[in-house]
CSV table of N, CA and C in Angstrom, one decimal:
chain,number,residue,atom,x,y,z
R,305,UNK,N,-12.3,-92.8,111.4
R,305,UNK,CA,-11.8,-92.0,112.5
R,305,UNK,C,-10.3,-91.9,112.4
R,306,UNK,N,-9.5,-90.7,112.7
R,306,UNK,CA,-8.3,-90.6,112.7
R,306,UNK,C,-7.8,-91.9,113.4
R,307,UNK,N,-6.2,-91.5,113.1
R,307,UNK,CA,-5.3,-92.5,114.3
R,307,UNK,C,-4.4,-91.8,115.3
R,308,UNK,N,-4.6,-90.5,114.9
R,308,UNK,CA,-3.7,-89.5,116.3
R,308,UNK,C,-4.8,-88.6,115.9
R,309,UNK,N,-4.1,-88.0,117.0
R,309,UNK,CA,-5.1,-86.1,117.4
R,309,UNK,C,-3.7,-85.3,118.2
R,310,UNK,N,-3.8,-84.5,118.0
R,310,UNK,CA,-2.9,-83.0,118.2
R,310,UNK,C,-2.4,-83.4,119.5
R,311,UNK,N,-1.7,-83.0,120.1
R,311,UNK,CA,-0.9,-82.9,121.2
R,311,UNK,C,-0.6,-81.4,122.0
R,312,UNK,N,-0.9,-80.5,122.8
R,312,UNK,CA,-0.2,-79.6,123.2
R,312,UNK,C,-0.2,-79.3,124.6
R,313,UNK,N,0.9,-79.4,124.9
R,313,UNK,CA,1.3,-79.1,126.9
R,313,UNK,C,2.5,-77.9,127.1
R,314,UNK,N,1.6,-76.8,127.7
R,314,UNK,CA,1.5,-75.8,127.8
R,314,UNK,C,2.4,-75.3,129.4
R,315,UNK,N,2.9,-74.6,129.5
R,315,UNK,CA,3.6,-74.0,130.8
R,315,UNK,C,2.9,-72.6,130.5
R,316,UNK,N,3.4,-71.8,131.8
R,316,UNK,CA,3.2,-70.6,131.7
R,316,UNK,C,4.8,-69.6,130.7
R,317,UNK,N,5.7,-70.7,131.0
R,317,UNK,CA,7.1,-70.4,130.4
R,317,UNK,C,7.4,-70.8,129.1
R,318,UNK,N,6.4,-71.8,128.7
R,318,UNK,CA,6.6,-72.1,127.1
R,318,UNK,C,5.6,-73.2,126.3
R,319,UNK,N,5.9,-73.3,125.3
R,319,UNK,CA,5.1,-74.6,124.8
R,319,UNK,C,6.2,-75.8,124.8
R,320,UNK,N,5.8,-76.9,125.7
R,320,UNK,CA,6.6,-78.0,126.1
R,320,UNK,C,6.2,-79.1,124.9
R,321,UNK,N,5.4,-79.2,124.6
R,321,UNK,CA,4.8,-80.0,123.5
R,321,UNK,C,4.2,-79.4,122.5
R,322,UNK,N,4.0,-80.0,121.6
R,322,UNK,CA,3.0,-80.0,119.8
R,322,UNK,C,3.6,-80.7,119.0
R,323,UNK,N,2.7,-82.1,119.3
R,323,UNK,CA,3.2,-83.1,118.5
R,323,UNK,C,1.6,-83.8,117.9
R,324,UNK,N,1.6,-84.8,117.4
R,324,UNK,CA,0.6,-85.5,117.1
R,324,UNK,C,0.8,-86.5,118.2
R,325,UNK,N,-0.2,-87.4,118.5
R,325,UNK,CA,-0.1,-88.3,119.2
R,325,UNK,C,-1.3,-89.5,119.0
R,326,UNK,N,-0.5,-91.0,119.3
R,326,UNK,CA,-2.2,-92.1,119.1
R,326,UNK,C,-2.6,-92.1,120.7
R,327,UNK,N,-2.4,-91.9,121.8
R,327,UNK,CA,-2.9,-92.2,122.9
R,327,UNK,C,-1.7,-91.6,124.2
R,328,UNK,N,-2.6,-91.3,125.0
R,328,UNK,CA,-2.0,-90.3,126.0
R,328,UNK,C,-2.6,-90.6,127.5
R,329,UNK,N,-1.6,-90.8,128.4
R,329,UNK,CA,-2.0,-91.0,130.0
R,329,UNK,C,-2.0,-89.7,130.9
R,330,UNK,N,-3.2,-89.4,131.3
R,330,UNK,CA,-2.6,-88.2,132.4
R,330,UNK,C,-3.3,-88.4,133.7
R,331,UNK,N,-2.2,-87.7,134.7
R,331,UNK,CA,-2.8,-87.5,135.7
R,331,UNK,C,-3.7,-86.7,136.2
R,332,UNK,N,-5.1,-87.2,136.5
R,332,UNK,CA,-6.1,-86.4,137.1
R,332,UNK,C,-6.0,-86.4,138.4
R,333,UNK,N,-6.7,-85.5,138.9
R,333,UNK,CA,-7.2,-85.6,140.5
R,333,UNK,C,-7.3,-86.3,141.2
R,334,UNK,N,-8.7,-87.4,140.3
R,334,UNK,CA,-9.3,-89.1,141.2
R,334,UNK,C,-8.7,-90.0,140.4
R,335,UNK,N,-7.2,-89.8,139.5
R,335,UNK,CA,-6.7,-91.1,138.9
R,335,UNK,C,-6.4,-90.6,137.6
R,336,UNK,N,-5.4,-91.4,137.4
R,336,UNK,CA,-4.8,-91.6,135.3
R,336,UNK,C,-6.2,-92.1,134.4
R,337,UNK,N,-6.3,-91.1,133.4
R,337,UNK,CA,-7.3,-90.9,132.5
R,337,UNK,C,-6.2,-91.4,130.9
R,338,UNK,N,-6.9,-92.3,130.5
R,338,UNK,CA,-6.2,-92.4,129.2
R,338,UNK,C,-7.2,-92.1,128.4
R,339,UNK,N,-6.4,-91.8,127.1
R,339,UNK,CA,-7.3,-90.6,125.7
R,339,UNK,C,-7.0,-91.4,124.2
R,340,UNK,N,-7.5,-91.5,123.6
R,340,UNK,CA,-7.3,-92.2,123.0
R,340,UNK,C,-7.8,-91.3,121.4
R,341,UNK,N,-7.3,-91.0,120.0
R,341,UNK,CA,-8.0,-90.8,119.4
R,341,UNK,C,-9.7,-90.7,119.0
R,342,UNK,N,-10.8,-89.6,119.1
R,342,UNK,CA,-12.2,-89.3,118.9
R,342,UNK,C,-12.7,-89.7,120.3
R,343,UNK,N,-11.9,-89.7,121.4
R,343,UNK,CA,-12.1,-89.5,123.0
R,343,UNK,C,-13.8,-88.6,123.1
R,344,UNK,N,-14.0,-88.3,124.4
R,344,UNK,CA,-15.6,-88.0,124.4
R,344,UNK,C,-14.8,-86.3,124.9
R,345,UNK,N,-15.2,-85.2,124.5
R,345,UNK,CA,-15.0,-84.3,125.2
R,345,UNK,C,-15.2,-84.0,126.6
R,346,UNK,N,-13.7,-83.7,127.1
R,346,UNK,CA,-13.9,-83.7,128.8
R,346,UNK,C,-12.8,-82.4,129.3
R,347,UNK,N,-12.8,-81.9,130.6
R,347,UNK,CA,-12.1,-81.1,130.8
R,347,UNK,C,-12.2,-81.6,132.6
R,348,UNK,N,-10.2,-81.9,133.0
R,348,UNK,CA,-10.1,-82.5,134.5
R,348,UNK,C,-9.3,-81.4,134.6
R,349,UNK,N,-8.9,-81.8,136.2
R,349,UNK,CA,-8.1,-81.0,137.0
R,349,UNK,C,-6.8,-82.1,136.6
R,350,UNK,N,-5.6,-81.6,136.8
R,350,UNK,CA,-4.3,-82.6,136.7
R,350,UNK,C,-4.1,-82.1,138.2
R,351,UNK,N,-3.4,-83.3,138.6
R,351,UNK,CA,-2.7,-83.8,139.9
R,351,UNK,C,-0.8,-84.1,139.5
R,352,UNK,N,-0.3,-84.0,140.5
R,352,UNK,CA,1.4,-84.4,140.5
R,352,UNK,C,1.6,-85.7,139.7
R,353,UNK,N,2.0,-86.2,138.8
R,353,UNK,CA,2.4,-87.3,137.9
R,353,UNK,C,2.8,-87.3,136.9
R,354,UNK,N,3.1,-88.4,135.8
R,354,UNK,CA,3.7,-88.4,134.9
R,354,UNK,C,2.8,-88.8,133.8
R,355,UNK,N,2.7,-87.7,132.9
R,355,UNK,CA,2.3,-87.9,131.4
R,355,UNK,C,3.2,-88.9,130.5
R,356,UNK,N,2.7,-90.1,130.0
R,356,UNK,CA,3.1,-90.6,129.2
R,356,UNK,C,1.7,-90.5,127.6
R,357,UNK,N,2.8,-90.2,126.8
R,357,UNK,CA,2.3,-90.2,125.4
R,357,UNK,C,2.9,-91.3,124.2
R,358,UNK,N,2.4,-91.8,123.3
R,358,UNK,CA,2.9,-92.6,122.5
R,358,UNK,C,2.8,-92.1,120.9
R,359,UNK,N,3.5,-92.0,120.1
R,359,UNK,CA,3.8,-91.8,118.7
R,359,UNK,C,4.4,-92.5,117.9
R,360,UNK,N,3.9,-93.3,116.9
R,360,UNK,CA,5.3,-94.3,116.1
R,360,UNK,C,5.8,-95.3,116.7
R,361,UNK,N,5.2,-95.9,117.7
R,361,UNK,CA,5.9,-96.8,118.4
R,361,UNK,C,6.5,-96.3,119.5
R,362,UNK,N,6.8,-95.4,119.7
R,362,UNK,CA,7.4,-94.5,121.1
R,362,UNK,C,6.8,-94.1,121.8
R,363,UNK,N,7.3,-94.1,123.2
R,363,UNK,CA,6.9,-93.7,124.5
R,363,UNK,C,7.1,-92.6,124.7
R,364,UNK,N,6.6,-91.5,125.1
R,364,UNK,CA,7.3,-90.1,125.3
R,364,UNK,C,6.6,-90.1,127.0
R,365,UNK,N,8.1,-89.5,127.9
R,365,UNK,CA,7.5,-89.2,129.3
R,365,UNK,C,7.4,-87.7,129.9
R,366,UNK,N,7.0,-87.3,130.7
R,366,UNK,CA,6.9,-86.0,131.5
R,366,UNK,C,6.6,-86.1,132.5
R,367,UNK,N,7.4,-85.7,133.6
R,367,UNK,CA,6.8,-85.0,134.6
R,367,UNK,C,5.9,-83.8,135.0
R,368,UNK,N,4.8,-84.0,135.2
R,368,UNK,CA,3.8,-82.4,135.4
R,368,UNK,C,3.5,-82.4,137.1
R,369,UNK,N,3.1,-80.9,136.9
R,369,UNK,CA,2.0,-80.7,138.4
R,369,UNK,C,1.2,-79.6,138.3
R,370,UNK,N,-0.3,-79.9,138.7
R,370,UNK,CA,-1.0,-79.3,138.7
R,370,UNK,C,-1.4,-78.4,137.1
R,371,UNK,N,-2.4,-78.6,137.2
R,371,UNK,CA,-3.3,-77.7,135.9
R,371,UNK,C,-4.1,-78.4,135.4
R,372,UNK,N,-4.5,-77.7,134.0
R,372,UNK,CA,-5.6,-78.5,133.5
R,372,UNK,C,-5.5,-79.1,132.4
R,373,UNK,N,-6.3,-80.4,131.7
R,373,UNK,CA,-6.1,-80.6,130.4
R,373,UNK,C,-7.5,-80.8,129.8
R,374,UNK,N,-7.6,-80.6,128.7
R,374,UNK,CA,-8.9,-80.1,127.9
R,374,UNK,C,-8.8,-81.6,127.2
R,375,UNK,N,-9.9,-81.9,126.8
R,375,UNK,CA,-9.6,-83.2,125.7
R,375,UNK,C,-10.7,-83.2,124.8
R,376,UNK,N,-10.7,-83.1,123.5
R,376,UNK,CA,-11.1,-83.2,122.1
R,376,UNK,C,-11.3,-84.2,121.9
R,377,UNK,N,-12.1,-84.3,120.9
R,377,UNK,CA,-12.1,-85.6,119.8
R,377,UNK,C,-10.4,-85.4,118.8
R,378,UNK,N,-10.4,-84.4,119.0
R,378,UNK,CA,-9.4,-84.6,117.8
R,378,UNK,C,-8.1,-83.8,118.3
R,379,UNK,N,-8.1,-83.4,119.8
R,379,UNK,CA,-7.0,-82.4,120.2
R,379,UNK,C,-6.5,-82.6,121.6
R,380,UNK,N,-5.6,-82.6,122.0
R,380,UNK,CA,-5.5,-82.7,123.9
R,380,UNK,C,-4.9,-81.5,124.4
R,381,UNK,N,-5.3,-80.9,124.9
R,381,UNK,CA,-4.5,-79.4,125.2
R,381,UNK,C,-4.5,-79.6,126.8
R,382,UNK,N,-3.3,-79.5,126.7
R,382,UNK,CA,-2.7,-79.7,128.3
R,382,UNK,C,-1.9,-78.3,128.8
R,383,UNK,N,-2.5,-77.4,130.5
R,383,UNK,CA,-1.6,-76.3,130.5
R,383,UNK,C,-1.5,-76.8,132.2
R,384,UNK,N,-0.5,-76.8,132.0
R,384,UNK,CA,0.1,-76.9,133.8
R,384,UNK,C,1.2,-76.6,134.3
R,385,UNK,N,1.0,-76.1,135.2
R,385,UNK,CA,2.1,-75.3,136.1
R,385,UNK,C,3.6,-75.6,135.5
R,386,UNK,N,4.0,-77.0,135.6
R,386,UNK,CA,5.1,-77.5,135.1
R,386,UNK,C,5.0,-78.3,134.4
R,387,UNK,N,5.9,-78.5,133.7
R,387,UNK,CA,5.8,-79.7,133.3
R,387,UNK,C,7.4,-80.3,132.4
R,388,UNK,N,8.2,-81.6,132.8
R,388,UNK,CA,9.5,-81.6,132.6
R,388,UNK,C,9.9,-82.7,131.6
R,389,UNK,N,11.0,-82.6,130.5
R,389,UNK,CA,11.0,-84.1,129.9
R,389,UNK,C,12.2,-84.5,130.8
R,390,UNK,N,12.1,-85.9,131.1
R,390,UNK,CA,13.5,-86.5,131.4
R,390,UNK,C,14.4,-85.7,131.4
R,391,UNK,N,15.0,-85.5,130.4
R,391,UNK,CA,16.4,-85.1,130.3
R,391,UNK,C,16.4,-83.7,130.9
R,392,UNK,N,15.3,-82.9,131.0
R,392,UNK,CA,15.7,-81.5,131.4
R,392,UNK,C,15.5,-81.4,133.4
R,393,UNK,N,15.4,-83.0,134.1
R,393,UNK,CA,15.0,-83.0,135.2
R,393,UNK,C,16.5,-82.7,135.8
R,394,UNK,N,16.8,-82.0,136.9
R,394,UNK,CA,17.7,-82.1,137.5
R,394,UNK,C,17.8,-82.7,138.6
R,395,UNK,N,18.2,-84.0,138.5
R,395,UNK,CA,18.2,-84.9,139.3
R,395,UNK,C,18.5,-85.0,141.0
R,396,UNK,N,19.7,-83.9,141.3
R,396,UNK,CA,20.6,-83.6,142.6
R,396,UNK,C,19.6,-82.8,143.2
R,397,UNK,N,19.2,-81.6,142.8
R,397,UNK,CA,18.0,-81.1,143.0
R,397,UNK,C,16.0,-81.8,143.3
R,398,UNK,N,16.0,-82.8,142.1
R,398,UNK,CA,14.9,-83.7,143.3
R,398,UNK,C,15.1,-84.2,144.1
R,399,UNK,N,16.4,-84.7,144.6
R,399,UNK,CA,16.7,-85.5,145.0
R,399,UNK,C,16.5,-84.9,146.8
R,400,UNK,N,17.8,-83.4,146.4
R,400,UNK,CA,17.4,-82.6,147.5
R,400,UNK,C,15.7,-82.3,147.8
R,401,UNK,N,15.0,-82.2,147.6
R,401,UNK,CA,14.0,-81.5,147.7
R,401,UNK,C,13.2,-82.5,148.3
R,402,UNK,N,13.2,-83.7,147.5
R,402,UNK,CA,12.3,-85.0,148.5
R,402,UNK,C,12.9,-85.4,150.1
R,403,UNK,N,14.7,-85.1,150.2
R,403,UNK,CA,14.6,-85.0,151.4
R,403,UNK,C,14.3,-84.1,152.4
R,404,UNK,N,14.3,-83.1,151.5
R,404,UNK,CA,13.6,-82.0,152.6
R,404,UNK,C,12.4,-82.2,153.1
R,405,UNK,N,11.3,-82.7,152.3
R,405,UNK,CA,10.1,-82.9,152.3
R,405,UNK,C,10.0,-84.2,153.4
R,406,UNK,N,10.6,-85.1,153.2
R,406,UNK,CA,11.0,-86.1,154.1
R,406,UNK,C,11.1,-85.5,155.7
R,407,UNK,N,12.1,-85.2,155.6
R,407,UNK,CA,12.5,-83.9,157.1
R,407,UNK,C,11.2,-83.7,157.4
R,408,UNK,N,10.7,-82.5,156.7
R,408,UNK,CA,9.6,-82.2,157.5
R,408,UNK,C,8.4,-82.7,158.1
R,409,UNK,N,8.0,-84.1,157.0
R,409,UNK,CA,6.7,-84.6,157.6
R,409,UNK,C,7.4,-85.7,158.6
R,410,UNK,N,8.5,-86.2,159.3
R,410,UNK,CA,9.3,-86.8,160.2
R,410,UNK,C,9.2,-85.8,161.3
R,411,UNK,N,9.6,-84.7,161.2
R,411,UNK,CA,10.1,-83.4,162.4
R,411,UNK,C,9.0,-83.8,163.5
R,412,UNK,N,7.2,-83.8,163.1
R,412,UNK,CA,6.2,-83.7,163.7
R,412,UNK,C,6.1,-82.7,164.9
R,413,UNK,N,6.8,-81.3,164.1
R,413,UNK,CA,6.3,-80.1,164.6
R,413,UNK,C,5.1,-79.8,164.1
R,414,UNK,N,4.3,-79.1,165.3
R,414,UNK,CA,2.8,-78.7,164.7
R,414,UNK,C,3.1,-77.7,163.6
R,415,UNK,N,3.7,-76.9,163.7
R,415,UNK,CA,3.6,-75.5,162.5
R,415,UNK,C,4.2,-76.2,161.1
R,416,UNK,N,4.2,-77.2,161.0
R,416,UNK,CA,4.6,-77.3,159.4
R,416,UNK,C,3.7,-77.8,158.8
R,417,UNK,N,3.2,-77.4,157.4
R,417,UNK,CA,1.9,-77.4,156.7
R,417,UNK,C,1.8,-79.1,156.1
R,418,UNK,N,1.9,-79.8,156.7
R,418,UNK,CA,2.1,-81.3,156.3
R,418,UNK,C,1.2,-81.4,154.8
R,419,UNK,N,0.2,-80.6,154.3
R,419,UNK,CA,-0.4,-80.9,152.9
R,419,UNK,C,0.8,-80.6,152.2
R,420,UNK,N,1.3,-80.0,152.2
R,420,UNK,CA,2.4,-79.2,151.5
R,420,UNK,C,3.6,-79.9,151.3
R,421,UNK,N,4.1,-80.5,152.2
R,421,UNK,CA,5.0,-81.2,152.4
R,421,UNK,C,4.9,-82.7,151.6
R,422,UNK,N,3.5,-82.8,152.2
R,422,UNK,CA,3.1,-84.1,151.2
R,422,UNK,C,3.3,-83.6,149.8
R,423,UNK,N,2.6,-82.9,148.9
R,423,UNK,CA,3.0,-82.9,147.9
R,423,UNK,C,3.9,-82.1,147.4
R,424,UNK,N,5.1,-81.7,148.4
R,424,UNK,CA,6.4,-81.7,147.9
R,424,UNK,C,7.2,-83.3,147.7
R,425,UNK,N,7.3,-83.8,148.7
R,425,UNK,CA,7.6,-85.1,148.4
R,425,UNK,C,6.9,-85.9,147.1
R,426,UNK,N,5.5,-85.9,147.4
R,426,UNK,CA,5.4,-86.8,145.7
R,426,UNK,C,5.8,-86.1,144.1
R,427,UNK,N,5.7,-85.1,144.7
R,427,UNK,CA,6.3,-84.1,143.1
R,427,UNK,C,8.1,-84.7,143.2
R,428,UNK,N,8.6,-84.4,144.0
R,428,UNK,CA,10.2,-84.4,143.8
R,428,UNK,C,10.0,-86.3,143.3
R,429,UNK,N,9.6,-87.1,144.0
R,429,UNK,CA,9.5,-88.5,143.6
R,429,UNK,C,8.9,-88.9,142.4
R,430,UNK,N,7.7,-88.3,141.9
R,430,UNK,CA,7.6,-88.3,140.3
R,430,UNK,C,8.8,-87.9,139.7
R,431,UNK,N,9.2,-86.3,139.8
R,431,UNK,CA,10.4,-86.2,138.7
R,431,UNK,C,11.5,-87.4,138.8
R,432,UNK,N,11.8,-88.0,140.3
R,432,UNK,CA,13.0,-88.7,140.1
R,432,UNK,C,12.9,-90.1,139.1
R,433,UNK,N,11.3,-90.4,139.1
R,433,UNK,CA,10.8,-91.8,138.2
R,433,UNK,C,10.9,-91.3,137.0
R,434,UNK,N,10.5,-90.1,136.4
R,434,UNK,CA,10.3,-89.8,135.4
R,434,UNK,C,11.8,-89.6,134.4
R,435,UNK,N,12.9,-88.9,135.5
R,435,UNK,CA,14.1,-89.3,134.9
R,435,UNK,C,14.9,-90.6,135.0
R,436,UNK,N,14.4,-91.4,135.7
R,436,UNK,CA,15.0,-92.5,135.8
R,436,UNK,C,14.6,-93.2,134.2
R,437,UNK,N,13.6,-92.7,133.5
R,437,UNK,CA,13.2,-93.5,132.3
R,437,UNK,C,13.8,-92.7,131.1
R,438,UNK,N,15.1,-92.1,131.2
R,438,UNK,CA,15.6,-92.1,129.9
R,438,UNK,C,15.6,-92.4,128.8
């Protein structure tokens, strides 16, 4: 059996990944799914969280949200909405954004879509973990 399998995470705006990889964490819907080279073929839903992958001894991080990832014996194809490395997170901007999100599920005005809100806040609070790990 190999010792990596393909790597690729997909935007609608680009290919964020294509690498090889030995083992990969992602976020699903009911929880982090780890993959591991000759994995069983599966296909989830992704949830707001952080993809961590490993190569060579290295940790590789991402922030994603939402989409899907396919998984191979021998391939992981990941396409979701977003998806960010560290360095391209803009930090002042999550930063902003979790306190908005903040604001609004505090306000406890009826007309604000509190699902929404909720997962504005956990998306802006992954990116901020995700760049915190430089």
């Amino acid at each position: 059996m190999a010792d990596t399998f393909q790597l690729e995470i997909v935007t609608p705006e680009k290919m964020v990944v294509k690498d090889s990889a030995e083992e990969i964490q992602i976020p699903g819907k009911k929880g982090y799914l780890g993959v591991l080279p000759g994995h069983a073929p599966l296909i989830t839903e992704l949830a707001v969280g952080e993809i961590t992958y490993r190569k060579g001894g290295y940790t590789q991080r991402l922030a994603v949200a939402w989409g899907f990832a396919e998984v191979l014996p021998d391939k992981v194809t990941i396409l979701a909405e977003t998806a960010e490395r560290p360095e391209e997170i803009d930090v002042k901007r999550a930063q902003d954004a979790k306190h908005r999100a903040e604001e609004r599920l505090k306000s406890g005005k009826t007309e604000i879509d509190y699902t929404r809100a909720e997962n504005a806040l956990h998306r802006a609070e992954t990116r901020l973990q995700v760049a915190e790990k430089k």
